[in-house]
Amino acid sequence: MNRVLIIEDEQAIAELEKDYLELSDFSVDIENSGDTGLSRALSEEYDIIILDLMLPGMDGFEVCRRIREKKQIPLLMVSAKKDDVDKIRGLGLGADDYMTKPFSPSELVARVKAHLSRYERLMATNQKQNDIIEIRGIKIDKTARRVFIDGEEKAFTTKEFDLLTFLAENPNHVFSKEELFREIWDMDSIGDIATVTVHIKKIREKIEIDTSKPQYIETIWGVGYRFKV
Ligand code: CA
């Protein structure tokens, strides 16, 4: 069930919004001041926040700004003054939408639903993209644990895959053999840092055209390795 936080000092309006949202299966909490609204927004997990502009304590502008510093959830701002809409836009506070009072509660519910589905699509896209790493000719599918070099699939052992993925996820960062060993192998596993060298060699044989001139995993003499982008 999606959770909504309403920060609104006019209790009658807050209750009306809550009733309509609950009819659409949302779980709704209300805070009546800017300060309490902000602390609740930051301490609990909400899917969307409906924020009134004129509030006792801290005003909606400030509440919006402070929530945005910490959270990327959709923020719907409401105001009694039409002029405020321009002000909200002008300040670039990162609010996702604005509504001017009075508005119909069903319009509010429709907007809340629209923002939630847009946000969910966005998250799903990010999630999908995060599971695929593509750097020049290399494509790593983390979910399926498959690696393609210029479109051709190559077989990698578990540790080779983990090592390649770790380096590719941290491009241009130089890691020592010790760091890589700690990262990929269990602390108490058999082997030593020479294992890292052996695995790098095997990975290079699969991904590099010329292993004596690596284009992807560079050796930084005396330091370690880095995945070059
Ligand atoms: Ca108000």
Short mmCIF file of N, CA and C in Angstrom, two decimals, residues 71-155:
data_model
loop_
_atom_site.label_atom_id
_atom_site.label_comp_id
_atom_site.label_asym_id
_atom_site.label_seq_id
_atom_site.Cartn_x
_atom_site.Cartn_y
_atom_site.Cartn_z
N LYS A 71 15.67 13.47 0.04
CA LYS A 71 14.83 12.46 -0.61
C LYS A 71 14.38 12.86 -2.01
N GLN A 72 14.23 11.86 -2.85
CA GLN A 72 13.83 12.10 -4.23
C GLN A 72 12.37 11.73 -4.51
N ILE A 73 11.59 11.51 -3.46
CA ILE A 73 10.19 11.11 -3.67
C ILE A 73 9.37 12.26 -4.25
N PRO A 74 8.26 11.95 -4.95
CA PRO A 74 7.44 13.02 -5.52
C PRO A 74 6.87 13.96 -4.46
N LEU A 75 6.86 15.24 -4.78
CA LEU A 75 6.35 16.29 -3.89
C LEU A 75 5.31 17.10 -4.64
N LEU A 76 4.12 17.13 -4.09
CA LEU A 76 3.03 17.88 -4.70
C LEU A 76 2.71 19.06 -3.80
N MET A 77 2.90 20.28 -4.31
CA MET A 77 2.68 21.45 -3.46
C MET A 77 1.31 22.05 -3.72
N VAL A 78 0.67 22.50 -2.65
CA VAL A 78 -0.63 23.14 -2.80
C VAL A 78 -0.60 24.52 -2.16
N SER A 79 -1.31 25.45 -2.78
CA SER A 79 -1.30 26.81 -2.28
C SER A 79 -2.63 27.47 -2.50
N ALA A 80 -2.97 28.42 -1.62
CA ALA A 80 -4.23 29.15 -1.77
C ALA A 80 -4.07 30.31 -2.74
N LYS A 81 -2.84 30.69 -3.00
CA LYS A 81 -2.60 31.85 -3.88
C LYS A 81 -2.03 31.43 -5.22
N LYS A 82 -2.67 31.93 -6.28
CA LYS A 82 -2.22 31.58 -7.61
C LYS A 82 -0.80 32.08 -7.88
N ASP A 83 -0.47 33.23 -7.29
CA ASP A 83 0.87 33.81 -7.49
C ASP A 83 1.98 32.88 -7.01
N ASP A 84 1.64 32.08 -5.99
CA ASP A 84 2.66 31.20 -5.41
C ASP A 84 3.19 30.19 -6.41
N VAL A 85 2.34 29.81 -7.37
CA VAL A 85 2.75 28.80 -8.34
C VAL A 85 3.99 29.28 -9.10
N ASP A 86 3.95 30.57 -9.52
CA ASP A 86 5.10 31.14 -10.22
C ASP A 86 6.33 31.17 -9.31
N LYS A 87 6.06 31.48 -8.06
CA LYS A 87 7.17 31.56 -7.09
C LYS A 87 7.81 30.17 -6.90
N ILE A 88 6.98 29.15 -6.80
CA ILE A 88 7.49 27.79 -6.63
C ILE A 88 8.36 27.41 -7.83
N ARG A 89 7.84 27.71 -9.02
CA ARG A 89 8.60 27.40 -10.24
C ARG A 89 9.91 28.17 -10.25
N GLY A 90 9.79 29.46 -9.94
CA GLY A 90 10.96 30.35 -10.00
C GLY A 90 12.07 29.93 -9.06
N LEU A 91 11.70 29.43 -7.91
CA LEU A 91 12.70 29.06 -6.92
C LEU A 91 13.41 27.75 -7.26
N GLY A 92 12.83 26.99 -8.17
CA GLY A 92 13.47 25.73 -8.56
C GLY A 92 13.67 24.81 -7.37
N LEU A 93 12.63 24.65 -6.57
CA LEU A 93 12.77 23.86 -5.35
C LEU A 93 12.73 22.36 -5.60
N GLY A 94 12.38 21.98 -6.80
CA GLY A 94 12.32 20.55 -7.08
C GLY A 94 10.98 19.92 -6.76
N ALA A 95 9.95 20.77 -6.61
CA ALA A 95 8.60 20.20 -6.43
C ALA A 95 8.18 19.59 -7.76
N ASP A 96 7.42 18.51 -7.71
CA ASP A 96 7.04 17.83 -8.94
C ASP A 96 5.77 18.39 -9.55
N ASP A 97 4.94 19.00 -8.71
CA ASP A 97 3.66 19.50 -9.22
C ASP A 97 3.11 20.55 -8.25
N TYR A 98 2.17 21.33 -8.75
CA TYR A 98 1.58 22.39 -7.93
C TYR A 98 0.08 22.38 -8.18
N MET A 99 -0.67 22.64 -7.11
CA MET A 99 -2.12 22.77 -7.27
C MET A 99 -2.56 24.00 -6.50
N THR A 100 -3.55 24.71 -7.06
CA THR A 100 -4.07 25.90 -6.39
C THR A 100 -5.40 25.56 -5.74
N LYS A 101 -5.53 25.95 -4.48
CA LYS A 101 -6.79 25.75 -3.76
C LYS A 101 -7.82 26.76 -4.25
N PRO A 102 -9.09 26.47 -4.33
CA PRO A 102 -9.61 25.13 -4.02
C PRO A 102 -9.50 24.20 -5.22
N PHE A 103 -9.23 22.94 -4.93
CA PHE A 103 -9.20 21.95 -6.01
C PHE A 103 -10.11 20.80 -5.63
N SER A 104 -10.54 20.03 -6.60
CA SER A 104 -11.41 18.91 -6.26
C SER A 104 -10.55 17.77 -5.74
N PRO A 105 -11.01 17.09 -4.70
CA PRO A 105 -10.23 15.98 -4.14
C PRO A 105 -9.95 14.88 -5.16
N SER A 106 -10.88 14.69 -6.11
CA SER A 106 -10.64 13.63 -7.09
C SER A 106 -9.50 14.01 -8.05
N GLU A 107 -9.39 15.33 -8.29
CA GLU A 107 -8.26 15.83 -9.10
C GLU A 107 -6.94 15.55 -8.36
N LEU A 108 -6.96 15.77 -7.05
CA LEU A 108 -5.76 15.50 -6.25
C LEU A 108 -5.37 14.03 -6.33
N VAL A 109 -6.36 13.16 -6.16
CA VAL A 109 -6.10 11.72 -6.21
C VAL A 109 -5.52 11.33 -7.57
N ALA A 110 -6.10 11.89 -8.64
CA ALA A 110 -5.61 11.58 -9.99
C ALA A 110 -4.16 12.00 -10.16
N ARG A 111 -3.83 13.17 -9.63
CA ARG A 111 -2.44 13.65 -9.76
C ARG A 111 -1.47 12.80 -8.94
N VAL A 112 -1.92 12.43 -7.73
CA VAL A 112 -1.08 11.59 -6.88
C VAL A 112 -0.78 10.27 -7.59
N LYS A 113 -1.81 9.68 -8.18
CA LYS A 113 -1.63 8.40 -8.89
C LYS A 113 -0.68 8.57 -10.08
N ALA A 114 -0.87 9.67 -10.81
CA ALA A 114 -0.02 9.91 -11.99
C ALA A 114 1.45 10.05 -11.58
N HIS A 115 1.69 10.77 -10.49
CA HIS A 115 3.07 10.97 -10.06
C HIS A 115 3.71 9.68 -9.56
N LEU A 116 2.90 8.89 -8.85
CA LEU A 116 3.43 7.63 -8.35
C LEU A 116 3.79 6.69 -9.49
N SER A 117 2.95 6.61 -10.51
CA SER A 117 3.27 5.67 -11.59
C SER A 117 4.45 6.19 -12.41
N ARG A 118 4.56 7.50 -12.56
CA ARG A 118 5.71 8.06 -13.27
C ARG A 118 7.00 7.74 -12.50
N TYR A 119 6.92 7.92 -11.18
CA TYR A 119 8.07 7.67 -10.33
C TYR A 119 8.47 6.19 -10.33
N GLU A 120 7.47 5.32 -10.29
CA GLU A 120 7.76 3.89 -10.32
C GLU A 120 8.39 3.47 -11.65
N ARG A 121 7.91 4.06 -12.74
CA ARG A 121 8.52 3.75 -14.06
C ARG A 121 9.97 4.20 -14.09
N LEU A 122 10.21 5.38 -13.53
CA LEU A 122 11.56 5.93 -13.48
C LEU A 122 12.49 5.02 -12.68
N MET A 123 11.99 4.55 -11.53
CA MET A 123 12.80 3.67 -10.68
C MET A 123 13.07 2.34 -11.39
N ALA A 124 12.06 1.83 -12.09
CA ALA A 124 12.20 0.56 -12.78
C ALA A 124 13.25 0.69 -13.89
N THR A 125 13.24 1.83 -14.59
CA THR A 125 14.21 2.07 -15.65
C THR A 125 15.62 2.12 -15.07
N ASN A 126 15.77 2.85 -13.96
CA ASN A 126 17.08 2.94 -13.32
C ASN A 126 17.58 1.57 -12.91
N GLN A 127 16.66 0.80 -12.33
CA GLN A 127 16.99 -0.54 -11.87
C GLN A 127 17.52 -1.39 -13.02
N LYS A 128 16.79 -1.32 -14.13
CA LYS A 128 17.14 -2.10 -15.31
C LYS A 128 18.52 -1.70 -15.84
N GLN A 129 18.73 -0.38 -15.91
CA GLN A 129 20.00 0.11 -16.42
C GLN A 129 21.16 -0.28 -15.52
N ASN A 130 20.89 -0.30 -14.23
CA ASN A 130 21.95 -0.64 -13.28
C ASN A 130 22.42 -2.08 -13.41
N ASP A 131 21.56 -2.92 -13.95
CA ASP A 131 21.93 -4.32 -14.06
C ASP A 131 22.79 -4.62 -15.29
N ILE A 132 22.92 -3.64 -16.16
CA ILE A 132 23.74 -3.82 -17.36
C ILE A 132 24.87 -2.79 -17.33
N ILE A 133 26.08 -3.26 -17.46
CA ILE A 133 27.21 -2.33 -17.55
C ILE A 133 27.72 -2.42 -18.98
N GLU A 134 27.80 -1.27 -19.63
CA GLU A 134 28.33 -1.27 -21.00
C GLU A 134 29.47 -0.28 -21.09
N ILE A 135 30.65 -0.78 -21.37
CA ILE A 135 31.81 0.10 -21.54
C ILE A 135 32.49 -0.28 -22.85
N ARG A 136 32.45 0.64 -23.78
CA ARG A 136 32.95 0.39 -25.14
C ARG A 136 32.42 -0.96 -25.63
N GLY A 137 33.30 -1.91 -25.99
CA GLY A 137 32.81 -3.17 -26.57
C GLY A 137 32.35 -4.21 -25.56
N ILE A 138 32.45 -3.87 -24.26
CA ILE A 138 32.11 -4.87 -23.24
C ILE A 138 30.71 -4.62 -22.68
N LYS A 139 29.93 -5.69 -22.62
CA LYS A 139 28.61 -5.60 -22.02
C LYS A 139 28.50 -6.67 -20.93
N ILE A 140 28.23 -6.22 -19.71
CA ILE A 140 28.11 -7.16 -18.59
C ILE A 140 26.67 -7.15 -18.11
N ASP A 141 26.02 -8.29 -18.19
CA ASP A 141 24.66 -8.43 -17.68
C ASP A 141 24.77 -9.03 -16.28
N LYS A 142 24.60 -8.17 -15.27
CA LYS A 142 24.82 -8.61 -13.89
C LYS A 142 23.76 -9.60 -13.43
N THR A 143 22.54 -9.42 -13.90
CA THR A 143 21.47 -10.31 -13.46
C THR A 143 21.67 -11.72 -14.00
N ALA A 144 21.97 -11.80 -15.29
CA ALA A 144 22.14 -13.12 -15.92
C ALA A 144 23.58 -13.63 -15.77
N ARG A 145 24.47 -12.77 -15.26
CA ARG A 145 25.90 -13.08 -15.11
C ARG A 145 26.49 -13.55 -16.46
N ARG A 146 26.26 -12.75 -17.49
CA ARG A 146 26.80 -13.05 -18.80
C ARG A 146 27.63 -11.87 -19.29
N VAL A 147 28.67 -12.19 -20.06
CA VAL A 147 29.54 -11.14 -20.58
C VAL A 147 29.64 -11.26 -22.09
N PHE A 148 29.51 -10.12 -22.77
CA PHE A 148 29.62 -10.09 -24.23
C PHE A 148 30.74 -9.16 -24.63
N ILE A 149 31.59 -9.65 -25.51
CA ILE A 149 32.67 -8.81 -26.03
C ILE A 149 32.36 -8.58 -27.50
N ASP A 150 32.14 -7.33 -27.85
CA ASP A 150 31.73 -6.97 -29.22
C ASP A 150 30.58 -7.87 -29.70
N GLY A 151 29.64 -8.09 -28.84
CA GLY A 151 28.45 -8.85 -29.20
C GLY A 151 28.58 -10.36 -29.06
N GLU A 152 29.81 -10.82 -28.82
CA GLU A 152 30.01 -12.27 -28.73
C GLU A 152 30.14 -12.68 -27.26
N GLU A 153 29.36 -13.68 -26.84
CA GLU A 153 29.40 -14.09 -25.45
C GLU A 153 30.67 -14.87 -25.12
N LYS A 154 31.25 -14.55 -23.96
CA LYS A 154 32.44 -15.27 -23.49
C LYS A 154 32.12 -15.88 -22.13
N ALA A 155 32.69 -17.03 -21.88
CA ALA A 155 32.44 -17.71 -20.60
C ALA A 155 33.43 -17.23 -19.54
#
